Coordinates of C-alpha atoms and ligand atoms in Angstrom, one line a residue:
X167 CA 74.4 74.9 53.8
X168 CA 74.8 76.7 50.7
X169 CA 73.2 75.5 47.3
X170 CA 76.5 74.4 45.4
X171 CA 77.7 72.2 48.7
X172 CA 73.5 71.0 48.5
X173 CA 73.9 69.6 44.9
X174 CA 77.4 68.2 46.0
X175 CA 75.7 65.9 48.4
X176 CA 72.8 65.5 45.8
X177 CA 75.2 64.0 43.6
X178 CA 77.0 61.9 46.3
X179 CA 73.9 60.6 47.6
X180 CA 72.6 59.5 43.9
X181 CA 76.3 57.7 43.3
X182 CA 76.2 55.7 46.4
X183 CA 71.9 54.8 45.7
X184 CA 73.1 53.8 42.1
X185 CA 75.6 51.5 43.4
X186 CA 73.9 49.8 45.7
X187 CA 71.3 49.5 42.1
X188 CA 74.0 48.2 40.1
X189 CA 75.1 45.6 43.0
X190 CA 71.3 44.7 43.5
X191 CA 71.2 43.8 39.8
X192 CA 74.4 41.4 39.8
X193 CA 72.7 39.5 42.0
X194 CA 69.6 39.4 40.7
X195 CA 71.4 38.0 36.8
X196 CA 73.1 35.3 39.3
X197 CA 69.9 33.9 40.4
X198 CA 68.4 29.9 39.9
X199 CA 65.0 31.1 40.7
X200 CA 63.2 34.0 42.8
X201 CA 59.8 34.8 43.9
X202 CA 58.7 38.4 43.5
X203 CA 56.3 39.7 46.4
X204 CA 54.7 42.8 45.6
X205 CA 51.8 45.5 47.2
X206 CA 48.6 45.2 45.5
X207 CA 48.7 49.2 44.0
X208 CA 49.7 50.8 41.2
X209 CA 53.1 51.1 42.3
X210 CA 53.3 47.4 43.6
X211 CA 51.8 46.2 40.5
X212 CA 54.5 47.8 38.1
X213 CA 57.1 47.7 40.2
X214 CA 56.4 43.8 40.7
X215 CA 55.9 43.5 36.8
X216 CA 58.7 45.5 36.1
X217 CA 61.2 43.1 37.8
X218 CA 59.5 40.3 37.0
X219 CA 59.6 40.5 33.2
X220 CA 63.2 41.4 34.1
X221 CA 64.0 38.5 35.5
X222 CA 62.3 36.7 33.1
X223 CA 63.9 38.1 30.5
X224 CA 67.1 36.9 31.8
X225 CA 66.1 33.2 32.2
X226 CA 65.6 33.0 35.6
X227 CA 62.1 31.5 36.8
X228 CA 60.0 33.8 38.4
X229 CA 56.8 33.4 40.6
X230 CA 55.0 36.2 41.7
X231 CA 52.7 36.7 45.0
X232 CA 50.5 40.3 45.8
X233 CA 49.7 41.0 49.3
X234 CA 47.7 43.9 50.5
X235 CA 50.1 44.8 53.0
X236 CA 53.3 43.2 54.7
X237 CA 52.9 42.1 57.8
X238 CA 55.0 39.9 60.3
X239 CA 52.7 37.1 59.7
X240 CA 53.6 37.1 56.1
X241 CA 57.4 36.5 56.4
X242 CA 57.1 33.1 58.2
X243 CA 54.8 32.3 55.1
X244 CA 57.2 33.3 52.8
X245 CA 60.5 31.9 54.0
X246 CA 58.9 28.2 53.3
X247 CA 59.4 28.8 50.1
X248 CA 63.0 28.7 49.9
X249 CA 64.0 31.0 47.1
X250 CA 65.0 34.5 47.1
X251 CA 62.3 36.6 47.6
X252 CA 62.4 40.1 45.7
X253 CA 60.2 42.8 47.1
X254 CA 58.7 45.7 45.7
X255 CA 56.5 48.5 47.0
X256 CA 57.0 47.6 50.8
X257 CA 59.6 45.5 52.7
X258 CA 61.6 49.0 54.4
X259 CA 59.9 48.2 58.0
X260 CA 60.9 44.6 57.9
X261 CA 64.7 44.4 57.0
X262 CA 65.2 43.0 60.7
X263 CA 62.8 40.2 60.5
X264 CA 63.7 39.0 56.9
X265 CA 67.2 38.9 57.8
X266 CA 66.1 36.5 61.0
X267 CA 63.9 34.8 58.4
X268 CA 65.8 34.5 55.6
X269 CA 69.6 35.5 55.9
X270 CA 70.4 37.4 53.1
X271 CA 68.6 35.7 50.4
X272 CA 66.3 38.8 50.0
X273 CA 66.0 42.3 48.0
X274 CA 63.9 44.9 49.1
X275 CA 62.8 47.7 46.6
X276 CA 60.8 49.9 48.2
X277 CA 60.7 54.1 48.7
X278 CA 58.9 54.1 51.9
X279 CA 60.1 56.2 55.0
X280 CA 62.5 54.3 57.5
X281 CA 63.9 51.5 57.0
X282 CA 64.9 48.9 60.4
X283 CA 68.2 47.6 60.1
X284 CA 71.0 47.3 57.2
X285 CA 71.1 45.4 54.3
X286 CA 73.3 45.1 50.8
X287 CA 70.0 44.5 48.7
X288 CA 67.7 47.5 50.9
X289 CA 67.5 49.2 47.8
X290 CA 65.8 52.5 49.5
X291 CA 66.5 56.1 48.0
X292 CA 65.1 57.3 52.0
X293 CA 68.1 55.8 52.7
X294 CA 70.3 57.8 50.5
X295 CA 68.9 60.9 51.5
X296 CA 67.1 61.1 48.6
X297 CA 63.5 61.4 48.7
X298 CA 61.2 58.4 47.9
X299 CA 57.6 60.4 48.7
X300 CA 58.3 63.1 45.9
X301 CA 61.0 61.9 43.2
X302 CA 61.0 58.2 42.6
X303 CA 58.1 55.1 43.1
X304 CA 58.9 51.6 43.3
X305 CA 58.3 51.4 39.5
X306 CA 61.2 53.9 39.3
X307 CA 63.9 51.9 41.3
X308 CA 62.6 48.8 39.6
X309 CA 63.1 50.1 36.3
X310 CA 66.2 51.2 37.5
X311 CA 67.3 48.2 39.2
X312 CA 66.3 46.1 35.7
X313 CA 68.1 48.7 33.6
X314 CA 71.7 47.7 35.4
X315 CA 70.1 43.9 34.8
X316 CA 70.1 44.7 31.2
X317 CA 70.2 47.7 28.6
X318 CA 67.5 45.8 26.9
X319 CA 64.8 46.2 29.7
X320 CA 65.1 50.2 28.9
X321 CA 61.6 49.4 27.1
X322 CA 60.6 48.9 31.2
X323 CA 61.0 52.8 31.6
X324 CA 57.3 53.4 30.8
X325 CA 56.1 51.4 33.7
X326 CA 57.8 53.3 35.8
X327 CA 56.5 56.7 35.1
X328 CA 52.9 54.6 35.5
X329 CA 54.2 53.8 39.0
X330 CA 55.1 57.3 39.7
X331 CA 52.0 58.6 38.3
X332 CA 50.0 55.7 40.8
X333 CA 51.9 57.2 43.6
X334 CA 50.5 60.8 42.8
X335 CA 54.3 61.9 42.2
X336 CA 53.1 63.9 38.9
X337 CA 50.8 66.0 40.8
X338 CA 52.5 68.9 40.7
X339 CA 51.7 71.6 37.3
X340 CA 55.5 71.5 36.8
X341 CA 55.8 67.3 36.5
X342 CA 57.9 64.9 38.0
X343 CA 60.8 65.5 39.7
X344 CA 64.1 64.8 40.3
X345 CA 64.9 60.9 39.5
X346 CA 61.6 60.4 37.9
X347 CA 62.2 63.4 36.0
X348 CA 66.2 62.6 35.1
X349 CA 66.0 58.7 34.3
X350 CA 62.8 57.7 33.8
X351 CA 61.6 59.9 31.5
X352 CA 65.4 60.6 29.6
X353 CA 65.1 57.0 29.1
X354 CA 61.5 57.0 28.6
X355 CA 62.1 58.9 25.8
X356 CA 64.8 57.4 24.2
X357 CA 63.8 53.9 23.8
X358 CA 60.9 55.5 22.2
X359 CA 57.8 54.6 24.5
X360 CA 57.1 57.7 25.9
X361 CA 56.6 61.2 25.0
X362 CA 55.8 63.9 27.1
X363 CA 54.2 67.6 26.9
X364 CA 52.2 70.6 28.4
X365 CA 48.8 70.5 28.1
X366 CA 45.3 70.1 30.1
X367 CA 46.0 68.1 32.7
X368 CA 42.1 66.7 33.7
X369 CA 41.8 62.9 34.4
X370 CA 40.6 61.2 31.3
X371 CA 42.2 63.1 28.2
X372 CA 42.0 60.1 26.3
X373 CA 39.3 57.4 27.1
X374 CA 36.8 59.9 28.5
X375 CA 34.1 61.6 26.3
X376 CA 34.2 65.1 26.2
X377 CA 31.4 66.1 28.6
X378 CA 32.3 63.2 31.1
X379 CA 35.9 64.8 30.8
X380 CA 34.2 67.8 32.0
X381 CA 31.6 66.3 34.3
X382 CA 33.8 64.1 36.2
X383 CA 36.8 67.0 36.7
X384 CA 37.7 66.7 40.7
X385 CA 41.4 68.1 40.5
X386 CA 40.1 70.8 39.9
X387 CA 36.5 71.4 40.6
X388 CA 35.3 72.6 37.9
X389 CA 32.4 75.2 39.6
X390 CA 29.0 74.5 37.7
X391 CA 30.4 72.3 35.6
X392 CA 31.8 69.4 37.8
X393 CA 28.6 66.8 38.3
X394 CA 26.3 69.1 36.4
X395 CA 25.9 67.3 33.1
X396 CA 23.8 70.2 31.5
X397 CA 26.1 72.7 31.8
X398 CA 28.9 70.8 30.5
X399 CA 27.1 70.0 27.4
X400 CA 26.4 74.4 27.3
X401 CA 29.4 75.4 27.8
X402 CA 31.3 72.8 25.2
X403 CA 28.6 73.6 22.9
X404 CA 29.0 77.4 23.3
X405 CA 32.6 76.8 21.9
X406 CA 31.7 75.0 19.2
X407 CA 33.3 72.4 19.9
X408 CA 31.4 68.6 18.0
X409 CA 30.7 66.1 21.1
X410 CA 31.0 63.3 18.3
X411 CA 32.4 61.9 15.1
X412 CA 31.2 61.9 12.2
X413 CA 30.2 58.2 12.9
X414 CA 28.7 59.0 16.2
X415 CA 32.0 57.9 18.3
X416 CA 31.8 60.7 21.0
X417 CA 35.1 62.6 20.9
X418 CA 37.5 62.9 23.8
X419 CA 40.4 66.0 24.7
X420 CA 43.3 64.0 22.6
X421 CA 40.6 64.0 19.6
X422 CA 40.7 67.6 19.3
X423 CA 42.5 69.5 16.4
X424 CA 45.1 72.1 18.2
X425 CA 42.8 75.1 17.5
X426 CA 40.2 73.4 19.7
X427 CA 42.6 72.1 22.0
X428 CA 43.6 75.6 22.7
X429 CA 39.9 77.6 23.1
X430 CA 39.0 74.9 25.5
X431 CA 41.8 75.3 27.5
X432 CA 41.6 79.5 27.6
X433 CA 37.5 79.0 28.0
X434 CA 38.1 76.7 31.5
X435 CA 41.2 78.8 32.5
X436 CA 38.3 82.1 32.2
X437 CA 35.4 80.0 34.0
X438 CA 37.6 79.5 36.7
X439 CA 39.1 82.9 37.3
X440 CA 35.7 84.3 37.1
X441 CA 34.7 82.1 40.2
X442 CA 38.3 83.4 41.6
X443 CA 39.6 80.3 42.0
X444 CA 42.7 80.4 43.9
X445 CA 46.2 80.4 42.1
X446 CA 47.0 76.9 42.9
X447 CA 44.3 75.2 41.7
X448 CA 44.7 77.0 38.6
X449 CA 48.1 75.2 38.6
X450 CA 46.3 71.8 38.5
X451 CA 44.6 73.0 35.1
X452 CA 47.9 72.6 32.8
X453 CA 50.8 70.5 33.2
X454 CA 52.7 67.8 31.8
X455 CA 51.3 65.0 30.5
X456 CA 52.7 61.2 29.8
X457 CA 51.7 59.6 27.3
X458 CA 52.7 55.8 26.3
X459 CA 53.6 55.7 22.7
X460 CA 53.0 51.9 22.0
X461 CA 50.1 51.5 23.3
X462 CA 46.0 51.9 21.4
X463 CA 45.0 55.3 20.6
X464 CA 42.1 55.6 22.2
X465 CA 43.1 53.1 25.5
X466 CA 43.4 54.4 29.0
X467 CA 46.3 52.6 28.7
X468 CA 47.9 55.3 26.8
X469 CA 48.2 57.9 29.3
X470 CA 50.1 57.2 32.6
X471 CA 47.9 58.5 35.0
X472 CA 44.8 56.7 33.3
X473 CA 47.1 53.9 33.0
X474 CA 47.7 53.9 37.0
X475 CA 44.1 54.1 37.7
X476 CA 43.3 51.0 35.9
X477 CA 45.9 48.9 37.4
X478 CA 44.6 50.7 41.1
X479 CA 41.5 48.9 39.7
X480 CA 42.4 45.9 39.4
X481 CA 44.7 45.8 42.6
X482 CA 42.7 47.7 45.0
X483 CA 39.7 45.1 44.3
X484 CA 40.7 41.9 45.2
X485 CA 42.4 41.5 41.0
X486 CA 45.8 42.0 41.4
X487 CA 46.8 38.9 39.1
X488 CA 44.6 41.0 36.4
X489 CA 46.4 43.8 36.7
X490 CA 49.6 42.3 36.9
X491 CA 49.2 40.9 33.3
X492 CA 48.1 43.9 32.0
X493 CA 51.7 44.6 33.3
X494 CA 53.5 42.1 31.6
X495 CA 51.9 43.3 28.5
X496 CA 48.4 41.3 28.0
X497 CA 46.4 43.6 25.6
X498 CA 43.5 40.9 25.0
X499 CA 41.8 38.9 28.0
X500 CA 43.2 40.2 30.7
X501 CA 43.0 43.7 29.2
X502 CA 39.7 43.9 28.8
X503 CA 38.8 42.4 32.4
X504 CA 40.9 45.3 33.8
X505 CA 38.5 47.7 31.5
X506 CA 35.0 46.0 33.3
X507 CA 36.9 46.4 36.5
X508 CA 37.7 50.2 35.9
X509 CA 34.1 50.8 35.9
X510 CA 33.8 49.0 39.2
X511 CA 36.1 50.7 40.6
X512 CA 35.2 54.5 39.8
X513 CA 31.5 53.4 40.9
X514 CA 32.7 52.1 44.2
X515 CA 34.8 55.7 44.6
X516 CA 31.8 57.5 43.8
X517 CA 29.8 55.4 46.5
X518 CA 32.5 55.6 48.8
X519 CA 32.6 59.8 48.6
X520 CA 29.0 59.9 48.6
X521 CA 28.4 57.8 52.2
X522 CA 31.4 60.5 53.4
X523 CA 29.9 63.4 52.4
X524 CA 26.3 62.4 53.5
X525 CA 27.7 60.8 56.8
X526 CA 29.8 63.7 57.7
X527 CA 33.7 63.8 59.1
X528 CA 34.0 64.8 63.1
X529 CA 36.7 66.8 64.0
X530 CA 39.5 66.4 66.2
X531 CA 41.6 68.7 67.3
X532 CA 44.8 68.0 64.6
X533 CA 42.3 66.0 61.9
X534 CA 39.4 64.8 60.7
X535 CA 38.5 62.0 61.3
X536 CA 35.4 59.3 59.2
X537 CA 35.0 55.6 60.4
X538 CA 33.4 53.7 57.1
X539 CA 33.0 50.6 59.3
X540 CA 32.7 47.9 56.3
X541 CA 30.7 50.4 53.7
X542 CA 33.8 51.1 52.0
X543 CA 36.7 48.6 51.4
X544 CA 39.7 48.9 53.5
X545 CA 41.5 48.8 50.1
X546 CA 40.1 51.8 48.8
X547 CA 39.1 53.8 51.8
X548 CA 42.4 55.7 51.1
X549 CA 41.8 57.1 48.0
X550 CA 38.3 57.8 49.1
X551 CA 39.7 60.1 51.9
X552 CA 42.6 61.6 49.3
X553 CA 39.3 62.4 47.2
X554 CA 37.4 64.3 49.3
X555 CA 39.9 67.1 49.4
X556 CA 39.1 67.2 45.7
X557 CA 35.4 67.3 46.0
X558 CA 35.8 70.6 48.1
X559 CA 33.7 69.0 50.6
X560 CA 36.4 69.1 53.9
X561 CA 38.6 72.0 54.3
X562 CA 42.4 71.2 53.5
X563 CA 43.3 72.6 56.7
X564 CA 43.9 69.3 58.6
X565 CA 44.4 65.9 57.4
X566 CA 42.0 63.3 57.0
X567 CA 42.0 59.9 58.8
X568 CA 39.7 56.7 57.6
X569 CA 39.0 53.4 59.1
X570 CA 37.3 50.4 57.3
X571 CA 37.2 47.2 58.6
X572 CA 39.9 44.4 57.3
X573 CA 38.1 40.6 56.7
X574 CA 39.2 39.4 60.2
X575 CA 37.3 42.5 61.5
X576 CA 40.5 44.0 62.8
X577 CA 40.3 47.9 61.5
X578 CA 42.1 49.5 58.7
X579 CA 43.4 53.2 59.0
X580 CA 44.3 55.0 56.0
X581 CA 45.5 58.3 56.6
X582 CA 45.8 61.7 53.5
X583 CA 47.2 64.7 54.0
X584 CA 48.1 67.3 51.5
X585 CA 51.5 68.7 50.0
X586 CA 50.9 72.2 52.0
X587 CA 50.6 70.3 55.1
X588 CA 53.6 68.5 54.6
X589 CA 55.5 71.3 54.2
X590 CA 53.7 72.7 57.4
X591 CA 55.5 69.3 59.1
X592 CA 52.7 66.7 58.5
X593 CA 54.7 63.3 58.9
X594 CA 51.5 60.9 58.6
X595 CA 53.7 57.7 58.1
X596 CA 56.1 59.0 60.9
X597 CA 53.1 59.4 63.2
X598 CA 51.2 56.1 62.7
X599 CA 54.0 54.1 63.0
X600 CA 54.8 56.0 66.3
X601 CA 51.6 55.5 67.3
X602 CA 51.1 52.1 66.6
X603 CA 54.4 51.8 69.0
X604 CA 52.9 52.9 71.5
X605 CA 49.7 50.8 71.2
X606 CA 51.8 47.4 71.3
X607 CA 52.5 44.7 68.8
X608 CA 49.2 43.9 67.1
X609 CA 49.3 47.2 65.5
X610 CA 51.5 48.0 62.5
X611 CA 51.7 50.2 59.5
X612 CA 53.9 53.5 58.3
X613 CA 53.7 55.2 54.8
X614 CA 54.8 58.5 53.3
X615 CA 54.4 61.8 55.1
X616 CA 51.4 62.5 52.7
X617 CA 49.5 59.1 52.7
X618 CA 50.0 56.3 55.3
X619 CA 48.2 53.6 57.0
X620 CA 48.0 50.8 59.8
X621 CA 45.8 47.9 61.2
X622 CA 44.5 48.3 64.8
X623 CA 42.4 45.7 66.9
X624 CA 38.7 47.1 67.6
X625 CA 39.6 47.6 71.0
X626 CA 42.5 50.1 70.4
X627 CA 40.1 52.2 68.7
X628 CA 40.0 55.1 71.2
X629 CA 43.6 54.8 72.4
X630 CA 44.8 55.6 68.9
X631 CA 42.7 58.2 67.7
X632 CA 43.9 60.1 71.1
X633 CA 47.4 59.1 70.5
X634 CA 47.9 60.1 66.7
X635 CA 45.9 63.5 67.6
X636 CA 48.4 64.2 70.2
X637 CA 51.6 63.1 67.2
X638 CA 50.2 65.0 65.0
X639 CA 50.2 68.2 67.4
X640 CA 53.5 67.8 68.1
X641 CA 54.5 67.7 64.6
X642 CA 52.8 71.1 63.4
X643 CA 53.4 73.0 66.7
X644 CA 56.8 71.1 68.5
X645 CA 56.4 73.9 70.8
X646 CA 54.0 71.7 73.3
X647 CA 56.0 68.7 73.4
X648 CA 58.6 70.4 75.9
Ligands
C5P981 O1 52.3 51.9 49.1 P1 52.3 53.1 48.2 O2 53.4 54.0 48.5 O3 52.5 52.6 46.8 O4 50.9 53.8 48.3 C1 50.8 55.1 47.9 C2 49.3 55.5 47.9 O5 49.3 56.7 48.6 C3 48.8 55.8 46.5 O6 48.2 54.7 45.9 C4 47.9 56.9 46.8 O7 46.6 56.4 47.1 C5 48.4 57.6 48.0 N1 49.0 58.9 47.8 C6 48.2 60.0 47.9 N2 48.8 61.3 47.7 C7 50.1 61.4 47.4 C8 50.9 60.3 47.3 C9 50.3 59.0 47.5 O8 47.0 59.9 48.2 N3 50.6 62.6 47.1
C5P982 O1 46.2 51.6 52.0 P1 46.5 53.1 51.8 O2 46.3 53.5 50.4 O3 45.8 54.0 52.7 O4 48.1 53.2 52.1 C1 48.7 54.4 52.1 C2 50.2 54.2 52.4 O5 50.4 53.7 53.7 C3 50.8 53.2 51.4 O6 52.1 53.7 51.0 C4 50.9 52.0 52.2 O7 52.0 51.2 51.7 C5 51.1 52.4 53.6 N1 50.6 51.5 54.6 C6 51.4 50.9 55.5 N2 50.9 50.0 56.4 C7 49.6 49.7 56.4 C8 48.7 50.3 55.5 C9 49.3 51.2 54.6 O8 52.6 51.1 55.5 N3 49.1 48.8 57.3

């Protein structure tokens, strides 16, 4: 097909997503009452505070419920309720059962692969033909969905690109694409709560001190100067460059004048071509960066991907309802919990890598493979995994599977992968859920192609991990399925 007829269908598929948006959102204004259900990440969070606060906003009474996952056991919960359940962040997999459960008093908002069966409120852009892994999060439909509620919720646009960000959908140097790119960040911009630019893209360009800025650099590695506290202090010296105020505060990237701002970023762009680091993870060095307008000056909460991170904080350990303030816009209480369970949080990641590194991943034939038994929390183990490609530790030549152990001892699978294996055919959500087919019933779970997960029983352990090895095969070389 050539590119003009391509955009063509673009366009067409956009129109037809939109309406099924601005349909969504008559509904929603026409509600008595609704309970949003939401996943306990990043994306879950401000999707699920995003159309919350919409709702509220248009009188309709709202309760909200986080779950760590969806699962079948969850629907017959919810359907006691009796009110129209919204949700965000997951639902896709489940359109059958909700309709048995519910009728058609539902709305799902979710950008996960495949959804299983047809309804007027799957609010899906997979379903468009439009893809939910790369341009648009939950926090992005949401927004979207709460724009066509009201012009006023344009405010909402920030919390999107948070969601986006939580989802990784920034990570490449060149930004966010496509509908994150067109409507969040248009409207971002023009009610005034975002702005955007190019610049050093390490984690931490606000809240962090300068050497931890340095020290704590995973995307990229920083050789010598990643986890080598000395050197950092050296080499920031050796610019010049003060590691404090005047009045002792230490100083972090955004408190640099431009001048500074611009020999750090040629001295680390030199350090890491003299260690000939490979093209693309120069890329990671500079990019775009979000940054919330309204919020403190020197709070996480003013950049989006520090932003996500904190909410992943709060969510990923057992705090959701923290988190979800933080959301709604609590700046005090709840606030400063979230900032005491930040800390938690990047100590337990730092635990978590450690015991991976120490312990060592086996290799299978298509991936590698790390069981963390109950050291690491099933929440997290997946962002554990995703780090250790970082950390340079496991080659990026195979994706990487985790299990953890859920409370009721059945096991948790989280599953990475990386953007050059996608395009090599990875499908990691594709191949869980067809593996968890063939296991039978009690196993469940799907994703994107580049992060997914599932929940096994104990004794399906060796069944899957010779299953999803043989997927995966057939996904990078179809060749041996025939
Ligand atoms: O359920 P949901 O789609 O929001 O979860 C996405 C999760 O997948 C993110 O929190 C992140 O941990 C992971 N992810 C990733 N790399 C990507 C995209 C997502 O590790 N490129
Ligand atoms: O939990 P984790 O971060 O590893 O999840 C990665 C992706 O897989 C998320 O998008 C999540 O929604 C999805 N997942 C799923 N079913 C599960 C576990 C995770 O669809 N049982």
């Amino acid at each position: 097909m050539r590119s003009g007829e391509l955009a063509e269908d673009r366009k067409a598929a956009v129109r037809t997503f939109l309406d099924t948006i601005e349909s969504t959102a008559k509904t929603l204004n026409g509600l008595d009452s609704a309970v949003v259900v939401t996943h306990h990440d990043c994306d879950g969070m401000t999707s699920g505070g995003i159309m919350a606060q919409a709702l509220k906003r248009a009188q309709i009474p709202v309760d909200t419920i986080t779950l760590k996952q969806l699962y079948s056991e969850d629907i017959d919960r919810l359907k006691k309720m009796e009110k129209w359940l919204i949700f965000t962040d997951f639902g896709s997999s489940y359109i059958n059962q909700l309709k048995e459960a519910v009728g058609e008093k539902f709305v799902v908002i979710d950008h996960h692969q495949k959804g299983n069966g047809l309804h007027d409120y799957h609010v899906n852009p997979m379903e468009f033909g439009l893809d939910g892994g790369v341009e648009i999060s939950a926090g992005g439909i949401s927004y979207l969905v709460a724009k066509a509620m009201s012009h006023k919720n344009m405010d909402l646009a920030a919390l999107g690109v948070v969601g986006a960000c939580g989802d990784m959908q920034d990570s490449r140097s060149s930004g966010l694409q496509g509908l994150n790119a067109e409507i969040l960040l248009t409207d971002g911009i023009e009610a005034g709560v975002m702005h955007v630019k190019r610049d050093l893209r390490l984690y931490g360009r606000i809240s962090r001190p300068l050497v931890q800025y340095l020290l704590f650099s995973t995307s990229p590695i920083l050789p010598d100067l990643t986890a080598n506290k000395d050197n950092c202090m050296r080499f920031l010296e050796g610019l010049g460059i003060e590691l404090q105020h005047q009045d002792g505060r230490w100083r972090s990237y955004e408190d640099l004048n431009p001048e500074e701002k611009k020999v750090l970023s040629t001295a680390l762009l030199m350090h890491l071509h003299q260690y000939n680091t490979p093209e693309w993870k120069l890329n990671e060095l500079v990019g775009e960066v979000y940054t919330l307008t309204h919020e403190d000056s020197h709070s996480p909460l003013r950049d989006a991907k520090e932003f996500s991170t904190v909410l992943n904080a709060c969510g990923r350990n057992g705090a959701s309802s923290i988190g979800f303030q933080v959301c709604m816009g609590d700046r005090f209480e709840y606030y400063q919990k979230a900032l005491g369970l930040l800390q938690e949080h990047r100590r337990n990641l730092a635990e978590g890598i450690q015991l991976m590194q120490t312990q060592g991943l086996q290799e299978y034939k298509n991936y590698y493979f790390f069981d963390a038994e109950s050291k690491i929390k099933d929440s997290i183990v997946g962002i554990v995994a995703g780090m250790l490609y970082g950390s340079g530790s496991v080659k990026t030549d195979k994706p990487i599977v985790a299990f953890s152990r859920h409370e009721d001892g059945s096991i948790k699978v989280s599953a990475r992968a990386t953007s050059e294996l996608v395009r090599n055919g990875v499908n990691l959500g594709l191949a869980l859920r067809e593996t968890c087919q063939s296991l039978g019933s009690t196993a469940e779970g799907g994703g994107h192609k580049i992060a997914a997960g599932c929940r096994l029983e104990e004794n399906q352990k060796e069944q899957f991990l010779q299953e999803f090895d043989t997927k995966l095969g057939f996904q990078t070389n179809p060749s041996i399925q025939s």
